[in-house]
């Protein structure tokens, strides 16, 4: 009987400790699984957004914060991180605003991830949704699957070469990451708050897109 008491006195505290540690260890494992493809980045560092970041986001995503309906309330950048990945400088911003809901105002968040470009470029939006394009490339499969909005058709055609359009048609990530060029940035936006463990896939997608764009595009001037 005494032996059983001693065993229980040793085992029970260890079981409780194991239960307490299991949740954070499991969370760390899940985060490691999510960030494994992103190991090449190194470390994100939080910082204040650079001057003009909010104005650039507003210009790049004009429908955000419901400004088209005139009901946006105090949009702002609530978090910013920077990093280096595959030779590119990467930034991510948590963009937040309040909208009028059915019963009360609600908070809306978007994560905007951007890659710096070597030059400033005209506005170009590429989204896999079909319909509403203002530019037809003459590639029926691509034209029917993607919406392309271009401030400069010449720049759009220089970016969307046949190899690039074929890659966009076959890469499943294109369905989830709409692409926008504007100024010295190419970016994509997702719903929800900024989570560093989720930034790898969209950053890799944008960088792989840039790797397929002909080099002479970056010698243009706008």
mmCIF file of N, CA and C in Angstrom, residues 55-186:
data_model
loop_
_atom_site.group_PDB
_atom_site.id
_atom_site.type_symbol
_atom_site.label_atom_id
_atom_site.label_comp_id
_atom_site.label_asym_id
_atom_site.label_seq_id
_atom_site.Cartn_x
_atom_site.Cartn_y
_atom_site.Cartn_z
ATOM 1 N N UNK A 55 -1.015 54.975 -47.411
ATOM 2 C CA UNK A 55 -1.485 55.592 -48.658
ATOM 3 C C UNK A 55 -1.285 54.636 -49.840
ATOM 4 N N UNK A 56 -0.158 53.896 -49.836
ATOM 5 C CA UNK A 56 0.072 52.924 -50.911
ATOM 6 C C UNK A 56 -0.973 51.806 -50.855
ATOM 7 N N UNK A 57 -1.286 51.310 -49.669
ATOM 8 C CA UNK A 57 -2.301 50.260 -49.534
ATOM 9 C C UNK A 57 -3.652 50.764 -50.030
ATOM 10 N N UNK A 58 -4.021 51.969 -49.653
ATOM 11 C CA UNK A 58 -5.309 52.527 -50.089
ATOM 12 C C UNK A 58 -5.378 52.646 -51.607
ATOM 13 N N UNK A 59 -4.256 53.044 -52.207
ATOM 14 C CA UNK A 59 -4.235 53.186 -53.668
ATOM 15 C C UNK A 59 -4.263 51.830 -54.362
ATOM 16 N N UNK A 60 -3.615 50.839 -53.763
ATOM 17 C CA UNK A 60 -3.529 49.514 -54.373
ATOM 18 C C UNK A 60 -4.826 48.732 -54.217
ATOM 19 N N UNK A 61 -5.499 48.934 -53.091
ATOM 20 C CA UNK A 61 -6.745 48.213 -52.793
ATOM 21 C C UNK A 61 -7.864 49.226 -52.535
ATOM 22 N N UNK A 62 -8.290 49.932 -53.568
ATOM 23 C CA UNK A 62 -9.245 51.034 -53.357
ATOM 24 C C UNK A 62 -10.607 50.591 -52.863
ATOM 25 N N UNK A 63 -10.977 49.331 -53.055
ATOM 26 C CA UNK A 63 -12.277 48.865 -52.569
ATOM 27 C C UNK A 63 -12.228 48.494 -51.088
ATOM 28 N N UNK A 64 -11.028 48.396 -50.522
ATOM 29 C CA UNK A 64 -10.903 48.064 -49.112
ATOM 30 C C UNK A 64 -11.471 49.162 -48.241
ATOM 31 N N UNK A 65 -11.811 48.796 -47.021
ATOM 32 C CA UNK A 65 -12.400 49.720 -46.052
ATOM 33 C C UNK A 65 -13.700 50.314 -46.553
ATOM 34 N N UNK A 66 -14.285 49.675 -47.560
ATOM 35 C CA UNK A 66 -15.598 50.083 -48.091
ATOM 36 C C UNK A 66 -15.643 51.558 -48.478
ATOM 37 N N UNK A 67 -14.489 52.079 -48.923
ATOM 38 C CA UNK A 67 -14.506 53.501 -49.266
ATOM 39 C C UNK A 67 -15.411 53.773 -50.462
ATOM 40 N N UNK A 68 -15.603 52.751 -51.301
ATOM 41 C CA UNK A 68 -16.482 52.953 -52.449
ATOM 42 C C UNK A 68 -17.909 53.239 -52.004
ATOM 43 N N UNK A 69 -18.273 52.723 -50.817
ATOM 44 C CA UNK A 69 -19.616 52.966 -50.289
ATOM 45 C C UNK A 69 -19.640 54.126 -49.301
ATOM 46 N N UNK A 70 -18.469 54.639 -49.004
ATOM 47 C CA UNK A 70 -18.411 55.781 -48.107
ATOM 48 C C UNK A 70 -18.684 55.454 -46.666
ATOM 49 N N UNK A 71 -18.505 54.176 -46.249
ATOM 50 C CA UNK A 71 -18.807 53.820 -44.866
ATOM 51 C C UNK A 71 -17.587 53.292 -44.125
ATOM 52 N N UNK A 72 -16.384 53.483 -44.677
ATOM 53 C CA UNK A 72 -15.186 53.072 -43.965
ATOM 54 C C UNK A 72 -14.965 53.952 -42.742
ATOM 55 N N UNK A 73 -14.404 53.385 -41.682
ATOM 56 C CA UNK A 73 -14.193 54.134 -40.448
ATOM 57 C C UNK A 73 -12.759 53.937 -39.968
ATOM 58 N N UNK A 74 -11.954 54.960 -40.099
ATOM 59 C CA UNK A 74 -10.636 54.989 -39.480
ATOM 60 C C UNK A 74 -9.746 53.825 -39.850
ATOM 61 N N UNK A 75 -9.546 53.546 -41.147
ATOM 62 C CA UNK A 75 -8.641 52.456 -41.501
ATOM 63 C C UNK A 75 -7.236 52.821 -41.074
ATOM 64 N N UNK A 76 -6.472 51.817 -40.681
ATOM 65 C CA UNK A 76 -5.114 52.037 -40.166
ATOM 66 C C UNK A 76 -4.310 50.755 -40.302
ATOM 67 N N UNK A 77 -2.994 50.898 -40.218
ATOM 68 C CA UNK A 77 -2.094 49.745 -40.140
ATOM 69 C C UNK A 77 -1.864 49.457 -38.662
ATOM 70 N N UNK A 78 -2.208 48.254 -38.233
ATOM 71 C CA UNK A 78 -2.095 47.915 -36.817
ATOM 72 C C UNK A 78 -0.873 47.066 -36.494
ATOM 73 N N UNK A 79 -0.208 46.512 -37.504
ATOM 74 C CA UNK A 79 1.020 45.737 -37.279
ATOM 75 C C UNK A 79 1.789 45.665 -38.586
ATOM 76 N N UNK A 80 3.119 45.664 -38.484
ATOM 77 C CA UNK A 80 3.982 45.577 -39.665
ATOM 78 C C UNK A 80 5.202 44.736 -39.331
ATOM 79 N N UNK A 81 5.583 43.862 -40.255
ATOM 80 C CA UNK A 81 6.832 43.116 -40.111
ATOM 81 C C UNK A 81 7.586 43.186 -41.432
ATOM 82 N N UNK A 82 8.900 43.065 -41.346
ATOM 83 C CA UNK A 82 9.766 43.046 -42.519
ATOM 84 C C UNK A 82 10.639 41.798 -42.467
ATOM 85 N N UNK A 83 11.094 41.370 -43.636
ATOM 86 C CA UNK A 83 11.988 40.226 -43.704
ATOM 87 C C UNK A 83 12.718 40.190 -45.039
ATOM 88 N N UNK A 84 13.697 39.310 -45.156
ATOM 89 C CA UNK A 84 14.417 39.069 -46.412
ATOM 90 C C UNK A 84 14.186 37.631 -46.824
ATOM 91 N N UNK A 85 13.884 37.419 -48.100
ATOM 92 C CA UNK A 85 13.639 36.056 -48.559
ATOM 93 C C UNK A 85 14.015 35.936 -50.028
ATOM 94 N N UNK A 86 14.881 34.988 -50.325
ATOM 95 C CA UNK A 86 15.267 34.675 -51.705
ATOM 96 C C UNK A 86 15.733 35.916 -52.464
ATOM 97 N N UNK A 87 16.445 36.781 -51.761
ATOM 98 C CA UNK A 87 17.010 37.974 -52.389
ATOM 99 C C UNK A 87 16.075 39.153 -52.481
ATOM 100 N N UNK A 88 14.881 39.046 -51.929
ATOM 101 C CA UNK A 88 13.897 40.129 -51.978
ATOM 102 C C UNK A 88 13.593 40.645 -50.574
ATOM 103 N N UNK A 89 13.274 41.925 -50.502
ATOM 104 C CA UNK A 89 12.799 42.504 -49.246
ATOM 105 C C UNK A 89 11.282 42.355 -49.198
ATOM 106 N N UNK A 90 10.802 41.773 -48.124
ATOM 107 C CA UNK A 90 9.390 41.461 -47.976
ATOM 108 C C UNK A 90 8.818 42.278 -46.819
ATOM 109 N N UNK A 91 7.621 42.786 -47.002
ATOM 110 C CA UNK A 91 6.927 43.465 -45.909
ATOM 111 C C UNK A 91 5.511 42.925 -45.818
ATOM 112 N N UNK A 92 4.957 42.955 -44.622
ATOM 113 C CA UNK A 92 3.570 42.532 -44.422
ATOM 114 C C UNK A 92 2.915 43.483 -43.439
ATOM 115 N N UNK A 93 1.715 43.918 -43.781
ATOM 116 C CA UNK A 93 0.971 44.868 -42.951
ATOM 117 C C UNK A 93 -0.386 44.292 -42.580
ATOM 118 N N UNK A 94 -0.769 44.500 -41.348
ATOM 119 C CA UNK A 94 -2.134 44.206 -40.924
ATOM 120 C C UNK A 94 -2.947 45.489 -41.063
ATOM 121 N N UNK A 95 -3.915 45.451 -41.957
ATOM 122 C CA UNK A 95 -4.725 46.625 -42.302
ATOM 123 C C UNK A 95 -6.105 46.423 -41.699
ATOM 124 N N UNK A 96 -6.552 47.386 -40.933
ATOM 125 C CA UNK A 96 -7.790 47.220 -40.171
ATOM 126 C C UNK A 96 -8.695 48.431 -40.325
ATOM 127 N N UNK A 97 -9.992 48.169 -40.355
ATOM 128 C CA UNK A 97 -10.969 49.264 -40.360
ATOM 129 C C UNK A 97 -12.267 48.766 -39.741
ATOM 130 N N UNK A 98 -13.170 49.689 -39.497
ATOM 131 C CA UNK A 98 -14.481 49.348 -38.954
ATOM 132 C C UNK A 98 -15.548 49.665 -39.981
ATOM 133 N N UNK A 99 -16.505 48.756 -40.101
ATOM 134 C CA UNK A 99 -17.603 48.925 -41.041
ATOM 135 C C UNK A 99 -18.934 48.854 -40.312
ATOM 136 N N UNK A 100 -19.933 49.467 -40.898
ATOM 137 C CA UNK A 100 -21.274 49.376 -40.354
ATOM 138 C C UNK A 100 -21.839 47.996 -40.667
ATOM 139 N N UNK A 101 -22.161 47.232 -39.633
ATOM 140 C CA UNK A 101 -22.785 45.934 -39.814
ATOM 141 C C UNK A 101 -24.299 46.047 -39.725
ATOM 142 N N UNK A 102 -24.957 44.903 -39.718
ATOM 143 C CA UNK A 102 -26.410 44.895 -39.652
ATOM 144 C C UNK A 102 -26.907 45.472 -38.331
ATOM 145 N N UNK A 103 -26.188 45.161 -37.237
ATOM 146 C CA UNK A 103 -26.627 45.624 -35.927
ATOM 147 C C UNK A 103 -25.655 46.598 -35.282
ATOM 148 N N UNK A 104 -24.374 46.418 -35.532
ATOM 149 C CA UNK A 104 -23.365 47.266 -34.896
ATOM 150 C C UNK A 104 -22.106 47.258 -35.755
ATOM 151 N N UNK A 105 -21.224 48.232 -35.556
ATOM 152 C CA UNK A 105 -19.977 48.252 -36.345
ATOM 153 C C UNK A 105 -19.158 46.995 -36.103
ATOM 154 N N UNK A 106 -18.448 46.551 -37.130
ATOM 155 C CA UNK A 106 -17.586 45.380 -37.010
ATOM 156 C C UNK A 106 -16.188 45.728 -37.485
ATOM 157 N N UNK A 107 -15.217 45.050 -36.909
ATOM 158 C CA UNK A 107 -13.822 45.259 -37.288
ATOM 159 C C UNK A 107 -13.446 44.288 -38.406
ATOM 160 N N UNK A 108 -12.828 44.819 -39.451
ATOM 161 C CA UNK A 108 -12.393 44.022 -40.598
ATOM 162 C C UNK A 108 -10.874 44.110 -40.693
ATOM 163 N N UNK A 109 -10.227 42.983 -40.963
ATOM 164 C CA UNK A 109 -8.768 42.957 -41.079
ATOM 165 C C UNK A 109 -8.344 42.274 -42.368
ATOM 166 N N UNK A 110 -7.288 42.796 -42.954
ATOM 167 C CA UNK A 110 -6.636 42.189 -44.104
ATOM 168 C C UNK A 110 -5.126 42.170 -43.838
ATOM 169 N N UNK A 111 -4.470 41.130 -44.340
ATOM 170 C CA UNK A 111 -3.009 41.086 -44.323
ATOM 171 C C UNK A 111 -2.514 41.350 -45.738
ATOM 172 N N UNK A 112 -1.747 42.406 -45.900
ATOM 173 C CA UNK A 112 -1.204 42.784 -47.208
ATOM 174 C C UNK A 112 0.286 42.469 -47.212
ATOM 175 N N UNK A 113 0.690 41.539 -48.070
ATOM 176 C CA UNK A 113 2.103 41.161 -48.185
ATOM 177 C C UNK A 113 2.650 41.715 -49.480
ATOM 178 N N UNK A 114 3.817 42.347 -49.411
ATOM 179 C CA UNK A 114 4.382 43.018 -50.585
ATOM 180 C C UNK A 114 5.852 42.675 -50.764
ATOM 181 N N UNK A 115 6.264 42.623 -52.036
ATOM 182 C CA UNK A 115 7.663 42.408 -52.420
ATOM 183 C C UNK A 115 8.130 43.660 -53.152
ATOM 184 N N UNK A 116 9.302 44.147 -52.781
ATOM 185 C CA UNK A 116 9.833 45.340 -53.445
ATOM 186 C C UNK A 116 10.299 45.010 -54.860
ATOM 187 N N UNK A 117 10.014 45.924 -55.774
ATOM 188 C CA UNK A 117 10.442 45.803 -57.167
ATOM 189 C C UNK A 117 11.615 46.735 -57.437
ATOM 190 N N UNK A 118 12.401 46.441 -58.468
ATOM 191 C CA UNK A 118 13.543 47.318 -58.768
ATOM 192 C C UNK A 118 13.144 48.667 -59.345
ATOM 193 N N UNK A 119 11.936 48.785 -59.911
ATOM 194 C CA UNK A 119 11.476 50.057 -60.477
ATOM 195 C C UNK A 119 10.010 50.247 -60.109
ATOM 196 N N UNK A 120 9.527 51.460 -60.340
ATOM 197 C CA UNK A 120 8.106 51.747 -60.156
ATOM 198 C C UNK A 120 7.352 51.356 -61.424
ATOM 199 N N UNK A 121 6.180 50.733 -61.255
ATOM 200 C CA UNK A 121 5.429 50.223 -62.407
ATOM 201 C C UNK A 121 3.980 50.699 -62.335
ATOM 202 N N UNK A 122 3.271 50.655 -63.463
ATOM 203 C CA UNK A 122 1.859 51.049 -63.459
ATOM 204 C C UNK A 122 0.990 50.007 -62.749
ATOM 205 N N UNK A 123 -0.228 50.394 -62.441
ATOM 206 C CA UNK A 123 -1.140 49.486 -61.787
ATOM 207 C C UNK A 123 -1.519 48.312 -62.675
ATOM 208 N N UNK A 124 -1.508 47.103 -62.090
ATOM 209 C CA UNK A 124 -1.902 45.898 -62.808
ATOM 210 C C UNK A 124 -2.490 44.924 -61.801
ATOM 211 N N UNK A 125 -3.715 44.483 -62.056
ATOM 212 C CA UNK A 125 -4.383 43.514 -61.180
ATOM 213 C C UNK A 125 -4.619 42.230 -61.952
ATOM 214 N N UNK A 126 -4.226 41.106 -61.348
ATOM 215 C CA UNK A 126 -4.395 39.784 -61.958
ATOM 216 C C UNK A 126 -5.104 38.911 -60.935
ATOM 217 N N UNK A 127 -6.309 38.462 -61.270
ATOM 218 C CA UNK A 127 -7.080 37.677 -60.308
ATOM 219 C C UNK A 127 -7.815 36.542 -61.011
ATOM 220 N N UNK A 128 -7.729 35.375 -60.426
ATOM 221 C CA UNK A 128 -8.406 34.218 -61.020
ATOM 222 C C UNK A 128 -9.871 34.221 -60.586
ATOM 223 N N UNK A 129 -10.697 34.844 -61.376
ATOM 224 C CA UNK A 129 -12.128 34.867 -61.083
ATOM 225 C C UNK A 129 -12.943 34.939 -62.359
ATOM 226 N N UNK A 130 -12.302 35.353 -63.440
ATOM 227 C CA UNK A 130 -12.998 35.411 -64.724
ATOM 228 C C UNK A 130 -13.947 36.585 -64.808
ATOM 229 N N UNK A 131 -14.025 37.176 -65.989
ATOM 230 C CA UNK A 131 -14.976 38.260 -66.228
ATOM 231 C C UNK A 131 -14.484 39.595 -65.722
ATOM 232 N N UNK A 132 -14.912 40.658 -66.388
ATOM 233 C CA UNK A 132 -14.608 42.013 -65.951
ATOM 234 C C UNK A 132 -13.258 42.536 -66.363
ATOM 235 N N UNK A 133 -12.535 41.821 -67.233
ATOM 236 C CA UNK A 133 -11.219 42.293 -67.658
ATOM 237 C C UNK A 133 -11.356 43.506 -68.563
ATOM 238 N N UNK A 134 -10.362 44.390 -68.469
ATOM 239 C CA UNK A 134 -10.296 45.472 -69.446
ATOM 240 C C UNK A 134 -9.168 45.239 -70.438
ATOM 241 N N UNK A 135 -8.582 44.023 -70.387
ATOM 242 C CA UNK A 135 -7.521 43.668 -71.322
ATOM 243 C C UNK A 135 -7.695 42.214 -71.727
ATOM 244 N N UNK A 136 -7.775 41.963 -73.012
ATOM 245 C CA UNK A 136 -7.861 40.604 -73.533
ATOM 246 C C UNK A 136 -6.529 40.283 -74.209
ATOM 247 N N UNK A 137 -5.894 39.194 -73.763
ATOM 248 C CA UNK A 137 -4.560 38.855 -74.264
ATOM 249 C C UNK A 137 -4.601 38.001 -75.517
ATOM 250 N N UNK A 138 -5.773 37.492 -75.868
ATOM 251 C CA UNK A 138 -5.854 36.619 -77.033
ATOM 252 C C UNK A 138 -5.479 35.186 -76.736
ATOM 253 N N UNK A 139 -5.474 34.829 -75.432
ATOM 254 C CA UNK A 139 -5.239 33.446 -75.009
ATOM 255 C C UNK A 139 -6.538 32.988 -74.350
ATOM 256 N N UNK A 140 -7.417 32.320 -75.078
ATOM 257 C CA UNK A 140 -8.779 32.066 -74.604
ATOM 258 C C UNK A 140 -8.873 31.426 -73.229
ATOM 259 N N UNK A 141 -8.036 30.425 -72.959
ATOM 260 C CA UNK A 141 -8.134 29.750 -71.661
ATOM 261 C C UNK A 141 -7.811 30.705 -70.526
ATOM 262 N N UNK A 142 -6.758 31.509 -70.707
ATOM 263 C CA UNK A 142 -6.388 32.476 -69.675
ATOM 264 C C UNK A 142 -7.423 33.596 -69.592
ATOM 265 N N UNK A 143 -7.845 34.129 -70.725
ATOM 266 C CA UNK A 143 -8.792 35.246 -70.738
ATOM 267 C C UNK A 143 -10.107 34.880 -70.049
ATOM 268 N N UNK A 144 -10.517 33.627 -70.151
ATOM 269 C CA UNK A 144 -11.777 33.216 -69.531
ATOM 270 C C UNK A 144 -11.628 32.921 -68.039
ATOM 271 N N UNK A 145 -10.403 32.633 -67.592
ATOM 272 C CA UNK A 145 -10.191 32.248 -66.198
ATOM 273 C C UNK A 145 -9.747 33.404 -65.314
ATOM 274 N N UNK A 146 -9.112 34.433 -65.902
ATOM 275 C CA UNK A 146 -8.529 35.507 -65.103
ATOM 276 C C UNK A 146 -9.126 36.855 -65.473
ATOM 277 N N UNK A 147 -9.228 37.701 -64.465
ATOM 278 C CA UNK A 147 -9.575 39.100 -64.693
ATOM 279 C C UNK A 147 -8.288 39.910 -64.655
ATOM 280 N N UNK A 148 -8.075 40.701 -65.667
ATOM 281 C CA UNK A 148 -6.882 41.538 -65.750
ATOM 282 C C UNK A 148 -7.320 42.990 -65.892
ATOM 283 N N UNK A 149 -6.910 43.817 -64.951
ATOM 284 C CA UNK A 149 -7.180 45.248 -64.996
ATOM 285 C C UNK A 149 -5.834 45.959 -65.090
ATOM 286 N N UNK A 150 -5.634 46.722 -66.154
ATOM 287 C CA UNK A 150 -4.313 47.278 -66.428
ATOM 288 C C UNK A 150 -4.394 48.777 -66.705
ATOM 289 N N UNK A 151 -3.585 49.539 -65.977
ATOM 290 C CA UNK A 151 -3.461 50.960 -66.257
ATOM 291 C C UNK A 151 -2.650 51.193 -67.524
ATOM 292 N N UNK A 152 -1.757 50.262 -67.828
ATOM 293 C CA UNK A 152 -0.892 50.357 -69.007
ATOM 294 C C UNK A 152 -0.910 49.001 -69.708
ATOM 295 N N UNK A 153 -1.660 48.849 -70.793
ATOM 296 C CA UNK A 153 -1.729 47.551 -71.485
ATOM 297 C C UNK A 153 -0.363 47.033 -71.921
ATOM 298 N N UNK A 154 0.551 47.939 -72.283
ATOM 299 C CA UNK A 154 1.877 47.507 -72.694
ATOM 300 C C UNK A 154 2.623 46.816 -71.564
ATOM 301 N N UNK A 155 2.546 47.373 -70.359
ATOM 302 C CA UNK A 155 3.197 46.743 -69.206
ATOM 303 C C UNK A 155 2.540 45.398 -68.906
ATOM 304 N N UNK A 156 1.201 45.349 -68.964
ATOM 305 C CA UNK A 156 0.500 44.098 -68.688
ATOM 306 C C UNK A 156 0.919 42.998 -69.660
ATOM 307 N N UNK A 157 1.006 43.335 -70.945
ATOM 308 C CA UNK A 157 1.405 42.330 -71.932
ATOM 309 C C UNK A 157 2.862 41.913 -71.747
ATOM 310 N N UNK A 158 3.708 42.839 -71.293
ATOM 311 C CA UNK A 158 5.112 42.501 -71.056
ATOM 312 C C UNK A 158 5.253 41.523 -69.890
ATOM 313 N N UNK A 159 4.384 41.659 -68.879
ATOM 314 C CA UNK A 159 4.413 40.760 -67.721
ATOM 315 C C UNK A 159 3.759 39.427 -68.052
ATOM 316 N N UNK A 160 2.594 39.482 -68.692
ATOM 317 C CA UNK A 160 1.785 38.277 -68.927
ATOM 318 C C UNK A 160 2.153 37.622 -70.259
ATOM 319 N N UNK A 161 3.363 37.144 -70.334
ATOM 320 C CA UNK A 161 3.824 36.418 -71.518
ATOM 321 C C UNK A 161 3.183 35.026 -71.526
ATOM 322 N N UNK A 162 3.230 34.312 -72.653
ATOM 323 C CA UNK A 162 2.673 32.949 -72.675
ATOM 324 C C UNK A 162 3.221 32.036 -71.577
ATOM 325 N N UNK A 163 4.543 32.026 -71.294
ATOM 326 C CA UNK A 163 4.999 31.166 -70.191
ATOM 327 C C UNK A 163 4.399 31.560 -68.840
ATOM 328 N N UNK A 164 4.250 32.860 -68.594
ATOM 329 C CA UNK A 164 3.678 33.306 -67.320
ATOM 330 C C UNK A 164 2.207 32.918 -67.228
ATOM 331 N N UNK A 165 1.441 33.126 -68.295
ATOM 332 C CA UNK A 165 0.025 32.782 -68.249
ATOM 333 C C UNK A 165 -0.174 31.277 -68.101
ATOM 334 N N UNK A 166 0.664 30.469 -68.752
ATOM 335 C CA UNK A 166 0.549 29.012 -68.593
ATOM 336 C C UNK A 166 0.828 28.611 -67.148
ATOM 337 N N UNK A 167 1.825 29.246 -66.546
ATOM 338 C CA UNK A 167 2.161 28.939 -65.149
ATOM 339 C C UNK A 167 1.011 29.340 -64.222
ATOM 340 N N UNK A 168 0.420 30.507 -64.439
ATOM 341 C CA UNK A 168 -0.704 30.940 -63.608
ATOM 342 C C UNK A 168 -1.902 29.996 -63.751
ATOM 343 N N UNK A 169 -2.121 29.484 -64.950
ATOM 344 C CA UNK A 169 -3.240 28.567 -65.171
ATOM 345 C C UNK A 169 -3.036 27.239 -64.446
ATOM 346 N N UNK A 170 -1.808 26.804 -64.300
ATOM 347 C CA UNK A 170 -1.549 25.480 -63.726
ATOM 348 C C UNK A 170 -1.178 25.521 -62.248
ATOM 349 N N UNK A 171 -0.827 26.690 -61.720
ATOM 350 C CA UNK A 171 -0.437 26.765 -60.305
ATOM 351 C C UNK A 171 -1.681 27.016 -59.453
ATOM 352 N N UNK A 172 -2.039 26.097 -58.555
ATOM 353 C CA UNK A 172 -3.271 26.269 -57.768
ATOM 354 C C UNK A 172 -3.248 27.475 -56.833
ATOM 355 N N UNK A 173 -2.047 27.973 -56.508
ATOM 356 C CA UNK A 173 -1.970 29.125 -55.608
ATOM 357 C C UNK A 173 -2.575 30.375 -56.217
ATOM 358 N N UNK A 174 -2.627 30.430 -57.552
ATOM 359 C CA UNK A 174 -3.188 31.610 -58.218
ATOM 360 C C UNK A 174 -4.646 31.829 -57.859
ATOM 361 N N UNK A 175 -5.321 30.773 -57.450
ATOM 362 C CA UNK A 175 -6.730 30.906 -57.066
ATOM 363 C C UNK A 175 -6.881 31.630 -55.743
ATOM 364 N N UNK A 176 -5.859 31.551 -54.894
ATOM 365 C CA UNK A 176 -5.950 32.107 -53.553
ATOM 366 C C UNK A 176 -5.248 33.454 -53.396
ATOM 367 N N UNK A 177 -4.322 33.763 -54.289
ATOM 368 C CA UNK A 177 -3.517 34.976 -54.123
ATOM 369 C C UNK A 177 -3.669 35.896 -55.335
ATOM 370 N N UNK A 178 -4.637 36.801 -55.315
ATOM 371 C CA UNK A 178 -4.710 37.799 -56.380
ATOM 372 C C UNK A 178 -3.474 38.685 -56.334
ATOM 373 N N UNK A 179 -3.007 39.087 -57.503
ATOM 374 C CA UNK A 179 -1.744 39.827 -57.603
ATOM 375 C C UNK A 179 -2.024 41.262 -58.025
ATOM 376 N N UNK A 180 -1.341 42.196 -57.360
ATOM 377 C CA UNK A 180 -1.464 43.598 -57.751
ATOM 378 C C UNK A 180 -0.083 44.244 -57.800
ATOM 379 N N UNK A 181 0.212 44.841 -58.947
ATOM 380 C CA UNK A 181 1.405 45.668 -59.112
ATOM 381 C C UNK A 181 0.984 47.119 -58.987
ATOM 382 N N UNK A 182 1.755 47.893 -58.276
ATOM 383 C CA UNK A 182 1.566 49.349 -58.243
ATOM 384 C C UNK A 182 2.782 49.992 -57.601
ATOM 385 N N UNK A 183 3.324 51.007 -58.273
ATOM 386 C CA UNK A 183 4.524 51.644 -57.744
ATOM 387 C C UNK A 183 5.668 50.643 -57.732
ATOM 388 N N UNK A 184 6.474 50.681 -56.686
ATOM 389 C CA UNK A 184 7.628 49.781 -56.598
ATOM 390 C C UNK A 184 7.305 48.540 -55.791
ATOM 391 N N UNK A 185 6.064 48.048 -55.890
ATOM 392 C CA UNK A 185 5.640 46.884 -55.121
ATOM 393 C C UNK A 185 4.770 45.966 -55.975
ATOM 394 N N UNK A 186 4.886 44.662 -55.684
ATOM 395 C CA UNK A 186 3.888 43.687 -56.124
ATOM 396 C C UNK A 186 3.362 43.058 -54.836
#
